[in-house]
Amino acid sequence: MPLSSCVVSVLVAVTTSPALACPDPGPDWTATPFLGELTFSGHNGLSDLSMSTKAGGVWNLRDCGLEGEALTGFRGDGLVDIRPDLLLHWRGEAGQLVVGTEFDEDTFLLIHGPEGIWLFDDNGRGHDPLVVIDAPKAGDYVIWIGTHGTTRFTRTGTLLVSQAGP
């Protein structure tokens, strides 16, 4: 399944969402995303999307106490911004929603799903993250791209979004 067929150039910085242990103010999934909003469904002609973006931020994910699928137990240092990178309005009926990145440096993905569940991946595709959501629920998926370590810098790369049929 190809992960990129439509290219949109946009700048982004990374973020995560509010959680009890995050600094105040902490990352906020309700904030305006750097890349904006995108409705993704089988009915609007989009099946694969590739967006140029940047990763990095000021909030350390380790300080946020987030829990969710594949996130519980994360103990490393990873930086995200207060604002998310992308708000994906998922309306498709596809059997899978796939989110990944292509960066020269090591990055991770943090996604806040429509049921309030956190999804996280670091190295699902070699050194690049890949989150595969089977039978994704309709709703909003808020996406952040983070960088490892505690040094505040940004990395340039690509955010990939794809859907697979049932």
PDB file of C-alpha atoms in Angstrom:
ATOM      1  CA  MET A   1       0.000   0.000   0.000  1.00  0.00           C
ATOM      2  CA  PRO A   2       1.610   3.297  -1.056  1.00  0.00           C
ATOM      3  CA  LEU A   3       1.829   5.877   1.695  1.00  0.00           C
ATOM      4  CA  SER A   4       2.222   8.931  -0.507  1.00  0.00           C
ATOM      5  CA  SER A   5       0.371   9.992  -3.610  1.00  0.00           C
ATOM      6  CA  CYS A   6      -0.665  13.593  -2.857  1.00  0.00           C
ATOM      7  CA  VAL A   7       1.954  16.057  -1.612  1.00  0.00           C
ATOM      8  CA  VAL A   8       1.119  19.204   0.356  1.00  0.00           C
ATOM      9  CA  SER A   9       3.958  21.433   1.610  1.00  0.00           C
ATOM     10  CA  VAL A  10       3.309  22.963   5.012  1.00  0.00           C
ATOM     11  CA  LEU A  11       5.391  23.813   8.095  1.00  0.00           C
ATOM     12  CA  VAL A  12       4.665  22.204  11.444  1.00  0.00           C
ATOM     13  CA  ALA A  13       6.014  21.976  14.957  1.00  0.00           C
ATOM     14  CA  VAL A  14       5.164  19.126  17.252  1.00  0.00           C
ATOM     15  CA  THR A  15       2.900  18.809  20.248  1.00  0.00           C
ATOM     16  CA  THR A  16       0.969  16.581  22.579  1.00  0.00           C
ATOM     17  CA  SER A  17      -2.149  16.911  24.705  1.00  0.00           C
ATOM     18  CA  PRO A  18      -3.042  18.013  28.182  1.00  0.00           C
ATOM     19  CA  ALA A  19      -2.579  15.466  30.907  1.00  0.00           C
ATOM     20  CA  LEU A  20      -2.521  15.602  34.668  1.00  0.00           C
ATOM     21  CA  ALA A  21       1.277  15.601  35.047  1.00  0.00           C
ATOM     22  CA  CYS A  22       2.063  17.954  32.158  1.00  0.00           C
ATOM     23  CA  PRO A  23       3.399  21.420  32.901  1.00  0.00           C
ATOM     24  CA  ASP A  24       0.754  24.125  33.096  1.00  0.00           C
ATOM     25  CA  PRO A  25      -0.036  25.181  30.453  1.00  0.00           C
ATOM     26  CA  GLY A  26       0.572  21.801  28.920  1.00  0.00           C
ATOM     27  CA  PRO A  27       0.188  20.480  25.391  1.00  0.00           C
ATOM     28  CA  ASP A  28      -3.400  20.887  24.217  1.00  0.00           C
ATOM     29  CA  TRP A  29      -5.283  18.644  21.759  1.00  0.00           C
ATOM     30  CA  THR A  30      -7.925  21.364  21.372  1.00  0.00           C
ATOM     31  CA  ALA A  31      -5.391  23.958  20.136  1.00  0.00           C
ATOM     32  CA  THR A  32      -5.224  25.000  16.477  1.00  0.00           C
ATOM     33  CA  PRO A  33      -2.964  22.520  14.627  1.00  0.00           C
ATOM     34  CA  PHE A  34       0.093  23.822  12.798  1.00  0.00           C
ATOM     35  CA  LEU A  35      -0.827  22.004   9.565  1.00  0.00           C
ATOM     36  CA  GLY A  36      -4.515  22.690   9.985  1.00  0.00           C
ATOM     37  CA  GLU A  37      -7.422  20.297   9.639  1.00  0.00           C
ATOM     38  CA  LEU A  38      -8.079  17.642   7.041  1.00  0.00           C
ATOM     39  CA  THR A  39     -11.170  15.541   6.364  1.00  0.00           C
ATOM     40  CA  PHE A  40     -10.117  12.108   5.188  1.00  0.00           C
ATOM     41  CA  SER A  41     -12.645   9.666   3.751  1.00  0.00           C
ATOM     42  CA  GLY A  42     -13.144   7.314   0.888  1.00  0.00           C
ATOM     43  CA  HIS A  43     -15.692   9.756  -0.512  1.00  0.00           C
ATOM     44  CA  ASN A  44     -13.415  12.786  -1.027  1.00  0.00           C
ATOM     45  CA  GLY A  45     -10.880  11.046  -3.268  1.00  0.00           C
ATOM     46  CA  LEU A  46      -8.095  10.952  -0.691  1.00  0.00           C
ATOM     47  CA  SER A  47      -6.611   7.571   0.096  1.00  0.00           C
ATOM     48  CA  ASP A  48      -2.969   8.559   0.661  1.00  0.00           C
ATOM     49  CA  LEU A  49      -1.469  11.853   1.747  1.00  0.00           C
ATOM     50  CA  SER A  50       2.076  13.117   2.264  1.00  0.00           C
ATOM     51  CA  MET A  51       2.784  16.462   3.996  1.00  0.00           C
ATOM     52  CA  SER A  52       6.123  18.192   4.520  1.00  0.00           C
ATOM     53  CA  THR A  53       6.429  19.113   8.183  1.00  0.00           C
ATOM     54  CA  LYS A  54       8.721  19.736  11.138  1.00  0.00           C
ATOM     55  CA  ALA A  55       8.997  17.803  14.393  1.00  0.00           C
ATOM     56  CA  GLY A  56      10.079  18.996  17.821  1.00  0.00           C
ATOM     57  CA  GLY A  57       8.831  21.166  20.628  1.00  0.00           C
ATOM     58  CA  VAL A  58       9.234  22.283  24.219  1.00  0.00           C
ATOM     59  CA  TRP A  59       7.149  19.841  26.289  1.00  0.00           C
ATOM     60  CA  ASN A  60       8.753  16.605  27.461  1.00  0.00           C
ATOM     61  CA  LEU A  61       6.352  13.699  26.934  1.00  0.00           C
ATOM     62  CA  ARG A  62       7.857  11.960  29.956  1.00  0.00           C
ATOM     63  CA  ASP A  63       6.402  14.714  32.180  1.00  0.00           C
ATOM     64  CA  CYS A  64       2.840  14.204  30.949  1.00  0.00           C
ATOM     65  CA  GLY A  65       1.850  10.925  32.586  1.00  0.00           C
ATOM     66  CA  LEU A  66      -0.177   9.912  29.531  1.00  0.00           C
ATOM     67  CA  GLU A  67      -1.506   6.398  29.328  1.00  0.00           C
ATOM     68  CA  GLY A  68      -2.946   4.556  26.374  1.00  0.00           C
ATOM     69  CA  GLU A  69      -2.360   1.764  23.902  1.00  0.00           C
ATOM     70  CA  ALA A  70       1.386   1.349  23.314  1.00  0.00           C
ATOM     71  CA  LEU A  71       2.098   4.417  25.493  1.00  0.00           C
ATOM     72  CA  THR A  72       1.955   3.048  29.027  1.00  0.00           C
ATOM     73  CA  GLY A  73       5.492   2.581  30.237  1.00  0.00           C
ATOM     74  CA  PHE A  74       7.083   5.197  27.967  1.00  0.00           C
ATOM     75  CA  ARG A  75       9.964   6.507  30.055  1.00  0.00           C
ATOM     76  CA  GLY A  76      12.194   8.252  27.522  1.00  0.00           C
ATOM     77  CA  ASP A  77      12.619  11.916  26.810  1.00  0.00           C
ATOM     78  CA  GLY A  78      10.589  13.147  23.855  1.00  0.00           C
ATOM     79  CA  LEU A  79       9.686  16.717  22.980  1.00  0.00           C
ATOM     80  CA  VAL A  80       6.437  17.963  21.454  1.00  0.00           C
ATOM     81  CA  ASP A  81       4.833  21.407  21.111  1.00  0.00           C
ATOM     82  CA  ILE A  82       1.747  22.722  22.913  1.00  0.00           C
ATOM     83  CA  ARG A  83      -0.173  22.688  19.595  1.00  0.00           C
ATOM     84  CA  PRO A  84      -0.771  19.538  17.563  1.00  0.00           C
ATOM     85  CA  ASP A  85       0.565  19.123  14.048  1.00  0.00           C
ATOM     86  CA  LEU A  86      -2.617  17.943  12.340  1.00  0.00           C
ATOM     87  CA  LEU A  87      -6.286  17.420  13.135  1.00  0.00           C
ATOM     88  CA  LEU A  88      -7.564  14.557  11.001  1.00  0.00           C
ATOM     89  CA  HIS A  89     -11.359  14.292  10.732  1.00  0.00           C
ATOM     90  CA  TRP A  90     -11.766  10.589   9.918  1.00  0.00           C
ATOM     91  CA  ARG A  91     -14.977   9.847   8.009  1.00  0.00           C
ATOM     92  CA  GLY A  92     -13.896   6.896   5.856  1.00  0.00           C
ATOM     93  CA  GLU A  93     -15.146   3.368   5.967  1.00  0.00           C
ATOM     94  CA  ALA A  94     -11.735   1.827   5.284  1.00  0.00           C
ATOM     95  CA  GLY A  95     -10.537  -1.084   7.380  1.00  0.00           C
ATOM     96  CA  GLN A  96      -7.371   0.712   8.484  1.00  0.00           C
ATOM     97  CA  LEU A  97      -6.008   4.168   9.141  1.00  0.00           C
ATOM     98  CA  VAL A  98      -2.215   4.309   8.828  1.00  0.00           C
ATOM     99  CA  VAL A  99      -0.107   7.233  10.095  1.00  0.00           C
ATOM    100  CA  GLY A 100       3.670   7.335   9.739  1.00  0.00           C
ATOM    101  CA  THR A 101       6.612   9.643   9.195  1.00  0.00           C
ATOM    102  CA  GLU A 102       9.758   9.792   7.098  1.00  0.00           C
ATOM    103  CA  PHE A 103      12.539  11.786   8.793  1.00  0.00           C
ATOM    104  CA  ASP A 104      16.317  11.455   8.609  1.00  0.00           C
ATOM    105  CA  GLU A 105      16.410  11.687  12.409  1.00  0.00           C
ATOM    106  CA  ASP A 106      14.591   9.553  14.988  1.00  0.00           C
ATOM    107  CA  THR A 107      11.044  10.808  15.677  1.00  0.00           C
ATOM    108  CA  PHE A 108       7.896   9.437  17.298  1.00  0.00           C
ATOM    109  CA  LEU A 109       4.132   9.797  16.792  1.00  0.00           C
ATOM    110  CA  LEU A 110       1.572  10.648  19.434  1.00  0.00           C
ATOM    111  CA  ILE A 111      -2.109  10.455  18.456  1.00  0.00           C
ATOM    112  CA  HIS A 112      -5.178  11.343  20.520  1.00  0.00           C
ATOM    113  CA  GLY A 113      -8.114   9.331  19.164  1.00  0.00           C
ATOM    114  CA  PRO A 114     -11.845  10.101  19.087  1.00  0.00           C
ATOM    115  CA  GLU A 115     -12.551   8.029  22.208  1.00  0.00           C
ATOM    116  CA  GLY A 116      -9.886   9.839  24.247  1.00  0.00           C
ATOM    117  CA  ILE A 117      -7.362   7.030  23.806  1.00  0.00           C
ATOM    118  CA  TRP A 118      -3.667   7.825  23.293  1.00  0.00           C
ATOM    119  CA  LEU A 119      -1.676   5.982  20.630  1.00  0.00           C
ATOM    120  CA  PHE A 120       2.124   6.134  20.455  1.00  0.00           C
ATOM    121  CA  ASP A 121       4.828   4.658  18.255  1.00  0.00           C
ATOM    122  CA  ASP A 122       8.550   5.159  18.017  1.00  0.00           C
ATOM    123  CA  ASN A 123      10.058   2.648  15.591  1.00  0.00           C
ATOM    124  CA  GLY A 124       7.227   0.824  13.811  1.00  0.00           C
ATOM    125  CA  ARG A 125       9.071   1.196  10.462  1.00  0.00           C
ATOM    126  CA  GLY A 126      12.750   0.901  11.271  1.00  0.00           C
ATOM    127  CA  HIS A 127      13.736   4.193  12.914  1.00  0.00           C
ATOM    128  CA  ASP A 128      10.489   5.854  11.730  1.00  0.00           C
ATOM    129  CA  PRO A 129       7.193   5.578  13.634  1.00  0.00           C
ATOM    130  CA  LEU A 130       4.122   3.881  12.167  1.00  0.00           C
ATOM    131  CA  VAL A 131       0.688   3.698  13.802  1.00  0.00           C
ATOM    132  CA  VAL A 132      -1.811   1.276  12.232  1.00  0.00           C
ATOM    133  CA  ILE A 133      -5.358   1.594  13.540  1.00  0.00           C
ATOM    134  CA  ASP A 134      -7.550  -1.370  12.608  1.00  0.00           C
ATOM    135  CA  ALA A 135     -11.277  -0.636  12.210  1.00  0.00           C
ATOM    136  CA  PRO A 136     -10.789   3.047  13.104  1.00  0.00           C
ATOM    137  CA  LYS A 137     -13.720   4.788  14.759  1.00  0.00           C
ATOM    138  CA  ALA A 138     -15.154   7.822  12.983  1.00  0.00           C
ATOM    139  CA  GLY A 139     -14.078  11.053  14.622  1.00  0.00           C
ATOM    140  CA  ASP A 140     -11.090  13.272  15.189  1.00  0.00           C
ATOM    141  CA  TYR A 141      -7.507  12.030  15.374  1.00  0.00           C
ATOM    142  CA  VAL A 142      -5.114  14.671  16.712  1.00  0.00           C
ATOM    143  CA  ILE A 143      -1.513  14.034  15.623  1.00  0.00           C
ATOM    144  CA  TRP A 144       1.853  15.212  17.013  1.00  0.00           C
ATOM    145  CA  ILE A 145       5.346  14.405  15.745  1.00  0.00           C
ATOM    146  CA  GLY A 146       7.966  14.427  18.479  1.00  0.00           C
ATOM    147  CA  THR A 147      11.745  14.379  18.675  1.00  0.00           C
ATOM    148  CA  HIS A 148      13.835  12.334  21.098  1.00  0.00           C
ATOM    149  CA  GLY A 149      16.015  13.772  23.830  1.00  0.00           C
ATOM    150  CA  THR A 150      15.802  17.005  25.772  1.00  0.00           C
ATOM    151  CA  THR A 151      17.468  19.380  23.304  1.00  0.00           C
ATOM    152  CA  ARG A 152      14.971  21.793  21.756  1.00  0.00           C
ATOM    153  CA  PHE A 153      15.353  21.665  17.994  1.00  0.00           C
ATOM    154  CA  THR A 154      13.195  20.995  14.974  1.00  0.00           C
ATOM    155  CA  ARG A 155      13.600  18.329  12.316  1.00  0.00           C
ATOM    156  CA  THR A 156      12.227  18.469   8.788  1.00  0.00           C
ATOM    157  CA  GLY A 157      10.505  15.460   7.252  1.00  0.00           C
ATOM    158  CA  THR A 158       7.218  14.038   6.006  1.00  0.00           C
ATOM    159  CA  LEU A 159       3.952  13.050   7.688  1.00  0.00           C
ATOM    160  CA  LEU A 160       2.190  10.180   5.893  1.00  0.00           C
ATOM    161  CA  VAL A 161      -1.498   9.282   6.189  1.00  0.00           C
ATOM    162  CA  SER A 162      -3.106   6.369   4.360  1.00  0.00           C
ATOM    163  CA  GLN A 163      -6.193   4.200   4.460  1.00  0.00           C
ATOM    164  CA  ALA A 164      -6.577   0.581   3.523  1.00  0.00           C
ATOM    165  CA  GLY A 165      -9.729  -1.154   2.383  1.00  0.00           C
ATOM    166  CA  PRO A 166     -11.656  -3.623   4.525  1.00  0.00           C
TER     167      PRO A 166
END
